[in-house]
Amino acid sequence: MRDYDVVVVGARAAGAATAMLLARQGLRVLLVDRDRYGSDTLSTHALMRGSVLLLSQWGLLERIVAAGTPAIRQTRFHYGADMMTVTLKPTMGVEALFAPRRTVLDSVLVDAAAAAGAEVRFGVTVTGLLRDRASRVTGIVGHDRTGATVTAESWLTVGADGTKSAVASQAGAATVRVGTAAGAIVYGYWSELAVDGYEWFYRPGHSAGMIPTNDGDVCVFAGVPAAKFAKVMRGDLDDTYRHMLEAATGGAGGRLAAARPPHRLRTWVGRPGFIRQAHGAGWVLVGDAGFFLDPLSTHGITDALRDAELLARSVADTGRSDDLGSALARFAGDRDSVAGSLFGIVERIASYGWDVAELKRSLLELSSVMSEEVELIAAARGLRVPS
Ligand SMILES: Cc1cc2nc3c(=O)[nH]c(=O)nc-3n(C[C@H](O)[C@H](O)[C@H](O)COP(=O)(O)OP(=O)(O)OC[C@H]3O[C@@H](n4cnc5c(N)ncnc54)[C@H](O)[C@@H]3O)c2cc1C
């Protein structure tokens, strides 16, 4: 049994960033994950403005760039044969977007957490929470890879353990909102594919995206409504993916035919979005553990990093004091202001029940909420948002 200020469960976008920020404040932090250091996860990885701003503010963007992650300066929206290009306006020191592989991003965050003084333990699965007599959460219990019991006490336990969060279920976090829309996605890494920035493709009932990433590769996903995935599945996943891509992109002007296709494909069968109660006595949820959006939003990593920043800011003001509850409530209020706005918009986009005019309106709304999110982050960090 060891004693910490904060135990963070889950060492990826939300958890590693939270551990880093709290350790930088001088707190004694334990960061645990059942997975391995540097492992991949089921996720594409397009970062939006808020997360790139945060990586830059935290002093980590240069490590992402040094890993060979290409700068993304424009986004192309293809609506059938129509195309619109949006060029990124440099703001607050962010001149480009980036889409690092999760093997790169998550490792950079974990290394930064360790460098800030957090104790990092991989191969630890959390199975339960410790509680005091008043039922306040006071730490974690779990086991390592040898089966040995691991326990750690803390005044705050952070659940950053993804959609199936053990911390959320053990703490009894209520689900306050559940969506109905869900998309299925198949993706893989192409080489020698000519792209210039992010490219999103939309046709009724279909979507696709091209995301330039490390090692000269382009992550290419194809999506359909989850309820239709079984129907489009043709026995062979490769064949299914090709048909989904063709339906969404029309072959992307011959670019796919000229490129080298992936060796391996990954499939996400979909699940509806949700918002969970963000905190309770001695516990708080960040990232997907607390709030999940359909991946078509390409916003989950940005949510995770924003949560880490807002939680660390709130806790910095109070620490262990009696005001911890109000600090967590402040974090929850900020999270819910963004989550509430994003939720309905992403529900509409992920429903695939749109025509092009409706979809364009939803994407504009999404962009406007992302601008508000950048303002929230800027305010938290005392940055001036250029008018
Ligand atoms: C197909 C797909 C595509 C996506 N594309 C994008 C995109 O382009 N851009 C974007 O921003 N987002 C995208 N997302 C969303 C993004 O992947 C998530 O929002 C993001 O990973 C959330 O980070 P997190 O740290 O909250 O959780 P996770 O990344 O899920 O990490 C949770 C960690 O907790 C650990 N853990 C879980 N349970 C336990 C336990 N009991 N004990 C110990 N450790 C535990 C896990 O091992 C894991 O490492 C996509 C998601 C999917 C599924």
CSV table of C-alpha atoms and ligand atoms in Angstrom, one decimal:
chain,number,residue,atom,x,y,z
A,1,MET,CA,0.0,0.0,0.0
A,2,ARG,CA,1.4,3.4,-1.0
A,3,ASP,CA,0.0,6.8,-0.3
A,4,TYR,CA,-0.4,9.4,-3.0
A,5,ASP,CA,-2.2,12.7,-3.5
A,6,VAL,CA,-3.8,11.5,-6.8
A,7,VAL,CA,-4.1,8.1,-8.5
A,8,VAL,CA,-4.9,8.2,-12.2
A,9,VAL,CA,-6.3,5.1,-13.9
A,10,GLY,CA,-5.6,5.0,-17.6
A,11,ALA,CA,-2.3,6.3,-19.2
A,12,ARG,CA,-3.3,7.6,-22.6
A,13,ALA,CA,-4.6,11.0,-23.8
A,14,ALA,CA,-6.7,11.9,-20.8
A,15,GLY,CA,-4.8,10.1,-18.0
A,16,ALA,CA,-1.2,10.7,-19.0
A,17,ALA,CA,-2.0,14.4,-19.6
A,18,THR,CA,-3.8,14.7,-16.2
A,19,ALA,CA,-1.0,13.0,-14.4
A,20,MET,CA,1.6,15.2,-16.0
A,21,LEU,CA,-0.2,18.4,-15.2
A,22,LEU,CA,-0.9,17.4,-11.5
A,23,ALA,CA,2.7,16.2,-11.1
A,24,ARG,CA,3.9,19.5,-12.5
A,25,GLN,CA,2.0,21.2,-9.6
A,26,GLY,CA,4.1,19.2,-7.2
A,27,LEU,CA,1.4,16.6,-6.3
A,28,ARG,CA,2.4,13.0,-5.6
A,29,VAL,CA,0.8,11.2,-8.6
A,30,LEU,CA,0.5,7.5,-9.4
A,31,LEU,CA,-0.5,6.7,-13.1
A,32,VAL,CA,-1.5,3.1,-13.8
A,33,ASP,CA,-2.6,1.3,-17.0
A,34,ARG,CA,-3.3,-2.3,-17.7
A,35,ASP,CA,-1.8,-2.0,-21.2
A,36,ARG,CA,1.9,-1.7,-22.3
A,37,TYR,CA,3.9,1.5,-22.7
A,38,GLY,CA,3.9,2.7,-26.3
A,39,SER,CA,1.1,0.4,-27.4
A,40,ASP,CA,-1.4,1.3,-30.1
A,41,THR,CA,-5.1,1.5,-29.6
A,42,LEU,CA,-8.2,1.3,-31.7
A,43,SER,CA,-8.4,4.9,-32.8
A,44,THR,CA,-7.6,7.2,-35.7
A,45,HIS,CA,-5.9,10.3,-34.4
A,46,ALA,CA,-6.8,13.6,-36.1
A,47,LEU,CA,-6.2,16.4,-33.6
A,48,MET,CA,-8.4,19.5,-33.6
A,49,ARG,CA,-7.4,23.1,-32.7
A,50,GLY,CA,-7.9,22.8,-28.9
A,51,SER,CA,-5.6,19.8,-28.5
A,52,VAL,CA,-2.8,21.2,-30.6
A,53,LEU,CA,-3.0,24.5,-28.6
A,54,LEU,CA,-2.7,22.5,-25.4
A,55,LEU,CA,0.3,20.4,-26.6
A,56,SER,CA,2.0,23.6,-27.6
A,57,GLN,CA,1.2,25.3,-24.3
A,58,TRP,CA,2.5,22.2,-22.4
A,59,GLY,CA,5.8,22.3,-24.3
A,60,LEU,CA,5.1,19.0,-26.0
A,61,LEU,CA,4.3,20.0,-29.6
A,62,GLU,CA,8.0,20.1,-30.5
A,63,ARG,CA,8.3,16.4,-29.5
A,64,ILE,CA,5.3,15.5,-31.8
A,65,VAL,CA,7.0,17.4,-34.6
A,66,ALA,CA,10.4,15.8,-33.9
A,67,ALA,CA,8.7,12.4,-34.3
A,68,GLY,CA,8.1,13.3,-37.9
A,69,THR,CA,4.4,14.1,-37.6
A,70,PRO,CA,3.5,16.1,-40.7
A,71,ALA,CA,2.0,19.6,-40.3
A,72,ILE,CA,-1.6,19.9,-41.5
A,73,ARG,CA,-2.5,23.4,-42.8
A,74,GLN,CA,-5.8,22.8,-44.5
A,75,THR,CA,-8.9,20.6,-44.5
A,76,ARG,CA,-10.8,19.6,-47.6
A,77,PHE,CA,-14.5,18.8,-47.3
A,78,HIS,CA,-15.8,16.7,-50.2
A,79,TYR,CA,-19.6,16.5,-50.6
A,80,GLY,CA,-20.0,14.1,-53.5
A,81,ALA,CA,-18.4,15.9,-56.4
A,82,ASP,CA,-18.3,19.3,-54.6
A,83,MET,CA,-15.2,20.3,-52.6
A,84,MET,CA,-14.5,23.1,-50.2
A,85,THR,CA,-11.0,23.9,-48.7
A,86,VAL,CA,-10.6,25.5,-45.3
A,87,THR,CA,-7.1,26.8,-44.5
A,88,LEU,CA,-6.0,26.9,-40.9
A,89,LYS,CA,-5.6,30.5,-39.5
A,90,PRO,CA,-2.5,30.5,-37.3
A,91,THR,CA,-3.5,31.6,-33.8
A,92,MET,CA,-1.9,31.7,-30.4
A,93,GLY,CA,1.3,30.1,-31.6
A,94,VAL,CA,-0.4,27.2,-33.4
A,95,GLU,CA,0.5,27.3,-37.1
A,96,ALA,CA,-0.8,23.8,-38.1
A,97,LEU,CA,-2.7,20.8,-36.9
A,98,PHE,CA,-1.1,17.4,-36.4
A,99,ALA,CA,-2.3,13.8,-36.3
A,100,PRO,CA,0.3,11.7,-34.5
A,101,ARG,CA,-0.1,8.0,-34.2
A,102,ARG,CA,-1.2,7.0,-30.7
A,103,THR,CA,2.1,5.2,-30.3
A,104,VAL,CA,3.7,8.6,-30.6
A,105,LEU,CA,1.2,10.9,-28.8
A,106,ASP,CA,0.5,8.6,-25.8
A,107,SER,CA,4.2,7.9,-25.3
A,108,VAL,CA,5.0,11.7,-25.4
A,109,LEU,CA,2.4,12.3,-22.7
A,110,VAL,CA,3.5,9.4,-20.5
A,111,ASP,CA,7.2,10.4,-20.7
A,112,ALA,CA,6.1,14.0,-19.8
A,113,ALA,CA,4.2,12.7,-16.8
A,114,ALA,CA,7.2,10.6,-15.6
A,115,ALA,CA,9.5,13.6,-16.2
A,116,ALA,CA,7.2,15.8,-14.1
A,117,GLY,CA,7.6,13.2,-11.2
A,118,ALA,CA,4.5,11.0,-11.6
A,119,GLU,CA,5.1,7.3,-10.8
A,120,VAL,CA,4.0,5.3,-13.8
A,121,ARG,CA,3.1,1.7,-13.7
A,122,PHE,CA,1.9,-0.3,-16.7
A,123,GLY,CA,0.5,-3.8,-16.4
A,124,VAL,CA,-1.8,-2.8,-13.5
A,125,THR,CA,-5.5,-3.6,-13.9
A,126,VAL,CA,-7.8,-1.7,-11.5
A,127,THR,CA,-10.7,-3.8,-10.3
A,128,GLY,CA,-12.1,-1.8,-7.4
A,129,LEU,CA,-12.0,1.4,-5.3
A,130,LEU,CA,-11.1,1.9,-1.7
A,131,ARG,CA,-13.6,3.8,0.4
A,132,ASP,CA,-13.6,5.3,3.9
A,133,ARG,CA,-16.4,4.9,6.4
A,134,ALA,CA,-18.3,7.8,4.8
A,135,SER,CA,-18.1,5.9,1.5
A,136,ARG,CA,-15.7,8.5,0.0
A,137,VAL,CA,-13.4,7.0,-2.6
A,138,THR,CA,-9.8,6.9,-1.1
A,139,GLY,CA,-7.8,5.0,-3.7
A,140,ILE,CA,-7.7,1.9,-5.9
A,141,VAL,CA,-7.3,-1.8,-5.7
A,142,GLY,CA,-6.2,-4.1,-8.5
A,143,HIS,CA,-3.5,-6.5,-9.6
A,144,ASP,CA,-0.3,-6.5,-11.7
A,145,ARG,CA,0.6,-9.0,-14.4
A,146,THR,CA,1.9,-11.5,-11.9
A,147,GLY,CA,-1.5,-11.5,-10.2
A,148,ALA,CA,-0.1,-9.7,-7.2
A,149,THR,CA,-2.5,-7.3,-5.5
A,150,VAL,CA,-1.9,-3.6,-6.0
A,151,THR,CA,-3.5,-1.0,-3.7
A,152,ALA,CA,-2.8,2.7,-3.5
A,153,GLU,CA,-4.4,5.4,-1.3
A,154,SER,CA,-5.1,8.9,-2.5
A,155,TRP,CA,-7.4,11.9,-1.8
A,156,LEU,CA,-8.4,12.0,-5.4
A,157,THR,CA,-8.9,9.0,-7.9
A,158,VAL,CA,-9.1,10.0,-11.5
A,159,GLY,CA,-10.9,7.6,-13.9
A,160,ALA,CA,-9.2,8.1,-17.3
A,161,ASP,CA,-9.9,4.5,-18.3
A,162,GLY,CA,-12.0,4.9,-21.4
A,163,THR,CA,-15.5,4.1,-22.3
A,164,LYS,CA,-15.8,0.9,-20.2
A,165,SER,CA,-14.3,2.7,-17.2
A,166,ALA,CA,-13.9,0.5,-14.2
A,167,VAL,CA,-13.7,3.7,-12.0
A,168,ALA,CA,-17.0,5.0,-13.4
A,169,SER,CA,-18.8,1.7,-12.7
A,170,GLN,CA,-17.2,1.1,-9.3
A,171,ALA,CA,-17.9,4.7,-8.2
A,172,GLY,CA,-21.5,4.4,-9.4
A,173,ALA,CA,-21.3,7.3,-11.9
A,174,ALA,CA,-24.7,7.9,-13.3
A,175,THR,CA,-25.1,8.1,-17.1
A,176,VAL,CA,-26.8,11.4,-17.7
A,177,ARG,CA,-27.2,11.3,-21.4
A,178,VAL,CA,-27.1,8.6,-24.0
A,179,GLY,CA,-27.2,9.0,-27.8
A,180,THR,CA,-28.9,6.9,-30.4
A,181,ALA,CA,-26.6,7.5,-33.4
A,182,ALA,CA,-23.5,5.3,-33.9
A,183,GLY,CA,-21.2,4.8,-36.9
A,184,ALA,CA,-19.0,1.9,-37.8
A,185,ILE,CA,-15.5,2.5,-39.1
A,186,VAL,CA,-12.9,0.5,-40.9
A,187,TYR,CA,-9.4,2.0,-41.3
A,188,GLY,CA,-5.9,1.3,-42.3
A,189,TYR,CA,-2.6,3.0,-43.2
A,190,TRP,CA,-1.8,3.7,-46.8
A,191,SER,CA,1.6,4.7,-48.2
A,192,GLU,CA,2.4,6.8,-51.3
A,193,LEU,CA,-1.1,8.4,-51.1
A,194,ALA,CA,-1.1,12.0,-52.3
A,195,VAL,CA,-2.9,14.2,-49.8
A,196,ASP,CA,-2.5,17.8,-48.7
A,197,GLY,CA,-4.0,18.1,-45.2
A,198,TYR,CA,-7.1,16.4,-43.7
A,199,GLU,CA,-9.7,15.3,-46.2
A,200,TRP,CA,-13.3,14.4,-45.2
A,201,PHE,CA,-15.7,12.8,-47.7
A,202,TYR,CA,-19.5,12.7,-47.2
A,203,ARG,CA,-22.1,11.1,-49.4
A,204,PRO,CA,-25.6,10.0,-48.1
A,205,GLY,CA,-25.1,7.0,-45.8
A,206,HIS,CA,-21.3,7.1,-46.2
A,207,SER,CA,-18.2,8.9,-44.9
A,208,ALA,CA,-14.5,8.6,-45.2
A,209,GLY,CA,-11.4,10.5,-44.1
A,210,MET,CA,-7.7,10.8,-45.0
A,211,ILE,CA,-5.4,11.7,-42.1
A,212,PRO,CA,-1.7,12.3,-42.9
A,213,THR,CA,0.5,10.9,-40.1
A,214,ASN,CA,4.0,9.6,-39.1
A,215,ASP,CA,6.3,7.7,-41.4
A,216,GLY,CA,4.7,9.2,-44.6
A,217,ASP,CA,1.6,7.1,-44.0
A,218,VAL,CA,-2.0,8.3,-44.4
A,219,CYS,CA,-4.7,6.8,-42.1
A,220,VAL,CA,-7.7,6.3,-44.3
A,221,PHE,CA,-11.1,5.4,-42.7
A,222,ALA,CA,-14.4,4.6,-44.2
A,223,GLY,CA,-17.7,4.8,-42.3
A,224,VAL,CA,-21.3,3.8,-42.5
A,225,PRO,CA,-24.2,3.8,-39.9
A,226,ALA,CA,-23.4,1.0,-37.4
A,227,ALA,CA,-26.8,-0.5,-38.1
A,228,LYS,CA,-25.9,-1.0,-41.7
A,229,PHE,CA,-22.5,-2.4,-41.2
A,230,ALA,CA,-23.6,-6.0,-41.1
A,231,LYS,CA,-25.4,-5.5,-44.5
A,232,VAL,CA,-22.3,-3.9,-46.2
A,233,MET,CA,-20.0,-6.6,-44.8
A,234,ARG,CA,-19.1,-8.8,-47.7
A,235,GLY,CA,-17.4,-11.7,-45.9
A,236,ASP,CA,-14.0,-10.3,-46.7
A,237,LEU,CA,-13.0,-7.2,-44.7
A,238,ASP,CA,-10.7,-5.9,-47.4
A,239,ASP,CA,-13.4,-6.1,-50.0
A,240,THR,CA,-15.9,-4.4,-47.7
A,241,TYR,CA,-13.4,-1.6,-46.9
A,242,ARG,CA,-12.8,-1.0,-50.7
A,243,HIS,CA,-16.6,-0.8,-51.3
A,244,MET,CA,-17.1,1.5,-48.4
A,245,LEU,CA,-14.3,3.8,-49.6
A,246,GLU,CA,-15.5,3.8,-53.2
A,247,ALA,CA,-19.0,4.7,-52.0
A,248,ALA,CA,-17.8,7.6,-49.9
A,249,THR,CA,-15.0,8.9,-52.1
A,250,GLY,CA,-15.7,7.8,-55.7
A,251,GLY,CA,-12.1,6.6,-55.8
A,252,ALA,CA,-10.8,10.0,-54.8
A,253,GLY,CA,-9.9,11.0,-58.3
A,254,GLY,CA,-7.8,7.8,-58.9
A,255,ARG,CA,-5.5,8.6,-55.9
A,256,LEU,CA,-6.4,5.5,-54.0
A,257,ALA,CA,-5.7,3.3,-57.0
A,258,ALA,CA,-2.3,4.8,-57.4
A,259,ALA,CA,-1.3,4.3,-53.7
A,260,ARG,CA,-0.2,1.4,-51.6
A,261,PRO,CA,-3.0,-0.1,-49.6
A,262,PRO,CA,-2.8,-1.1,-45.9
A,263,HIS,CA,-1.4,-4.5,-44.7
A,264,ARG,CA,-3.9,-4.6,-41.9
A,265,LEU,CA,-7.3,-3.2,-41.3
A,266,ARG,CA,-9.0,-2.3,-38.0
A,267,THR,CA,-12.7,-2.2,-37.4
A,268,TRP,CA,-14.9,-0.2,-34.9
A,269,VAL,CA,-18.4,-1.5,-34.9
A,270,GLY,CA,-19.8,1.6,-33.2
A,271,ARG,CA,-21.5,2.6,-30.0
A,272,PRO,CA,-23.7,5.6,-29.2
A,273,GLY,CA,-22.3,8.6,-27.4
A,274,PHE,CA,-22.9,9.2,-23.7
A,275,ILE,CA,-22.2,11.7,-20.9
A,276,ARG,CA,-21.6,10.4,-17.4
A,277,GLN,CA,-21.7,12.2,-14.1
A,278,ALA,CA,-18.3,13.8,-13.9
A,279,HIS,CA,-17.4,13.5,-10.2
A,280,GLY,CA,-18.3,12.4,-6.7
A,281,ALA,CA,-16.7,12.2,-3.3
A,282,GLY,CA,-13.0,11.5,-3.9
A,283,TRP,CA,-13.3,10.6,-7.6
A,284,VAL,CA,-13.6,12.3,-11.0
A,285,LEU,CA,-13.8,11.1,-14.7
A,286,VAL,CA,-11.8,12.6,-17.6
A,287,GLY,CA,-11.8,11.8,-21.3
A,288,ASP,CA,-13.9,8.9,-22.7
A,289,ALA,CA,-14.5,7.6,-19.2
A,290,GLY,CA,-16.8,10.6,-18.6
A,291,PHE,CA,-17.9,11.7,-22.1
A,292,PHE,CA,-17.9,9.8,-25.4
A,293,LEU,CA,-18.7,11.1,-28.8
A,294,ASP,CA,-19.0,9.1,-32.0
A,295,PRO,CA,-15.5,9.0,-33.7
A,296,LEU,CA,-16.9,10.8,-36.8
A,297,SER,CA,-16.5,13.9,-34.7
A,298,THR,CA,-12.7,13.3,-34.7
A,299,HIS,CA,-12.8,15.2,-31.4
A,300,GLY,CA,-12.3,12.6,-28.6
A,301,ILE,CA,-8.5,13.2,-28.1
A,302,THR,CA,-9.2,16.9,-27.9
A,303,ASP,CA,-11.9,16.3,-25.3
A,304,ALA,CA,-9.4,14.2,-23.3
A,305,LEU,CA,-6.7,16.8,-23.3
A,306,ARG,CA,-9.1,19.7,-22.6
A,307,ASP,CA,-10.5,17.7,-19.6
A,308,ALA,CA,-7.0,17.2,-18.3
A,309,GLU,CA,-6.2,20.9,-18.5
A,310,LEU,CA,-9.5,22.0,-16.9
A,311,LEU,CA,-9.3,19.4,-14.1
A,312,ALA,CA,-5.7,20.3,-13.3
A,313,ARG,CA,-6.6,24.0,-13.2
A,314,SER,CA,-9.5,23.4,-10.8
A,315,VAL,CA,-7.6,21.2,-8.5
A,316,ALA,CA,-4.6,23.5,-8.5
A,317,ASP,CA,-6.7,26.1,-6.7
A,318,THR,CA,-7.8,23.8,-3.9
A,319,GLY,CA,-5.6,20.7,-3.5
A,320,ARG,CA,-6.8,18.4,-0.7
A,321,SER,CA,-8.8,21.1,1.1
A,322,ASP,CA,-12.5,21.0,1.9
A,323,ASP,CA,-13.0,22.9,-1.4
A,324,LEU,CA,-12.1,19.9,-3.5
A,325,GLY,CA,-15.8,19.2,-4.1
A,326,SER,CA,-16.4,22.7,-5.4
A,327,ALA,CA,-13.2,22.5,-7.6
A,328,LEU,CA,-14.5,19.2,-9.1
A,329,ALA,CA,-17.9,20.8,-9.6
A,330,ARG,CA,-16.2,23.7,-11.4
A,331,PHE,CA,-14.4,21.2,-13.7
A,332,ALA,CA,-17.7,19.4,-14.3
A,333,GLY,CA,-19.5,22.7,-15.2
A,334,ASP,CA,-16.8,23.6,-17.8
A,335,ARG,CA,-16.8,20.0,-19.2
A,336,ASP,CA,-20.6,20.0,-19.5
A,337,SER,CA,-20.7,23.4,-21.2
A,338,VAL,CA,-18.6,22.0,-24.1
A,339,ALA,CA,-20.0,18.4,-23.9
A,340,GLY,CA,-23.6,19.6,-24.0
A,341,SER,CA,-23.0,21.6,-27.2
A,342,LEU,CA,-21.0,19.0,-29.0
A,343,PHE,CA,-23.3,16.1,-28.1
A,344,GLY,CA,-26.4,17.1,-30.2
A,345,ILE,CA,-24.3,18.2,-33.2
A,346,VAL,CA,-22.3,14.9,-33.3
A,347,GLU,CA,-25.5,12.9,-32.8
A,348,ARG,CA,-26.9,14.5,-36.0
A,349,ILE,CA,-23.6,14.0,-38.0
A,350,ALA,CA,-23.2,10.3,-36.8
A,351,SER,CA,-26.9,9.5,-37.6
A,352,TYR,CA,-26.1,9.7,-41.3
A,353,GLY,CA,-29.7,10.9,-41.6
A,354,TRP,CA,-28.6,14.2,-43.3
A,355,ASP,CA,-28.7,15.6,-46.8
A,356,VAL,CA,-25.7,17.7,-47.8
A,357,ALA,CA,-27.2,21.1,-46.8
A,358,GLU,CA,-28.1,19.8,-43.3
A,359,LEU,CA,-24.6,18.2,-42.9
A,360,LYS,CA,-22.9,21.5,-43.9
A,361,ARG,CA,-24.9,23.3,-41.2
A,362,SER,CA,-24.0,20.7,-38.6
A,363,LEU,CA,-20.3,20.9,-39.5
A,364,LEU,CA,-20.4,24.7,-39.3
A,365,GLU,CA,-21.9,24.5,-35.8
A,366,LEU,CA,-19.3,22.0,-34.8
A,367,SER,CA,-16.6,24.4,-36.0
A,368,SER,CA,-18.2,27.2,-34.0
A,369,VAL,CA,-18.3,25.0,-30.8
A,370,MET,CA,-14.6,24.2,-31.3
A,371,SER,CA,-13.8,27.9,-31.5
A,372,GLU,CA,-15.6,28.4,-28.2
A,373,GLU,CA,-13.6,25.5,-26.8
A,374,VAL,CA,-10.4,27.1,-27.9
A,375,GLU,CA,-11.6,30.3,-26.1
A,376,LEU,CA,-12.3,28.3,-22.9
A,377,ILE,CA,-8.8,26.8,-23.1
A,378,ALA,CA,-7.2,30.2,-23.8
A,379,ALA,CA,-9.1,31.7,-20.8
A,380,ALA,CA,-7.9,28.9,-18.5
A,381,ARG,CA,-4.3,29.6,-19.6
A,382,GLY,CA,-4.6,33.3,-19.5
A,383,LEU,CA,-4.0,33.7,-23.3
A,384,ARG,CA,-5.5,36.5,-25.3
A,385,VAL,CA,-7.7,35.2,-28.2
A,386,PRO,CA,-7.0,37.4,-31.3
A,387,SER,CA,-10.3,38.9,-32.6
B,1,LIG,C1,-12.4,4.1,-34.5
B,1,LIG,C2,-12.1,5.3,-33.7
B,1,LIG,C3,-11.5,6.4,-34.3
B,1,LIG,C4,-11.3,7.6,-33.6
B,1,LIG,N1,-10.7,8.7,-34.2
B,1,LIG,C5,-10.4,9.8,-33.5
B,1,LIG,C6,-9.8,10.9,-34.2
B,1,LIG,O1,-9.5,10.9,-35.4
B,1,LIG,N2,-9.5,12.0,-33.4
B,1,LIG,C7,-9.9,12.1,-32.1
B,1,LIG,O2,-9.6,13.1,-31.4
B,1,LIG,N3,-10.4,11.0,-31.4
B,1,LIG,C8,-10.7,9.9,-32.1
B,1,LIG,N4,-11.3,8.8,-31.5
B,1,LIG,C9,-11.6,9.0,-30.1
B,1,LIG,C10,-10.4,8.7,-29.2
B,1,LIG,O3,-9.8,7.5,-29.5
B,1,LIG,C11,-10.7,8.7,-27.7
B,1,LIG,O4,-11.6,9.8,-27.5
B,1,LIG,C12,-9.5,8.8,-26.9
B,1,LIG,O5,-8.7,7.7,-27.0
B,1,LIG,C13,-9.9,9.0,-25.4
B,1,LIG,O6,-8.7,8.9,-24.6
B,1,LIG,P1,-8.8,8.5,-23.1
B,1,LIG,O7,-7.4,8.7,-22.6
B,1,LIG,O8,-10.0,9.1,-22.5
B,1,LIG,O9,-9.2,6.9,-23.2
B,1,LIG,P2,-8.5,5.7,-23.9
B,1,LIG,O10,-7.6,6.1,-25.1
B,1,LIG,O11,-9.5,4.7,-24.1
B,1,LIG,O12,-7.5,5.1,-22.8
B,1,LIG,C14,-7.9,4.4,-21.7
B,1,LIG,C15,-6.8,3.7,-21.0
B,1,LIG,O13,-7.3,3.1,-19.8
B,1,LIG,C16,-6.7,1.8,-19.7
B,1,LIG,N5,-7.7,1.1,-18.8
B,1,LIG,C17,-8.9,0.7,-19.1
B,1,LIG,N6,-9.5,0.0,-18.0
B,1,LIG,C18,-8.5,-0.1,-17.1
B,1,LIG,C19,-8.4,-0.7,-15.8
B,1,LIG,N7,-9.5,-1.3,-15.3
B,1,LIG,N8,-7.2,-0.7,-15.2
B,1,LIG,C20,-6.1,0.0,-15.7
B,1,LIG,N9,-6.2,0.6,-16.9
B,1,LIG,C21,-7.3,0.5,-17.6
B,1,LIG,C22,-6.7,1.3,-21.1
B,1,LIG,O14,-5.7,0.2,-21.1
B,1,LIG,C23,-6.3,2.5,-21.9
B,1,LIG,O15,-4.9,2.6,-22.1
B,1,LIG,C24,-11.6,7.7,-32.2
B,1,LIG,C25,-12.1,6.6,-31.6
B,1,LIG,C26,-12.4,5.4,-32.3
B,1,LIG,C27,-13.0,4.2,-31.6
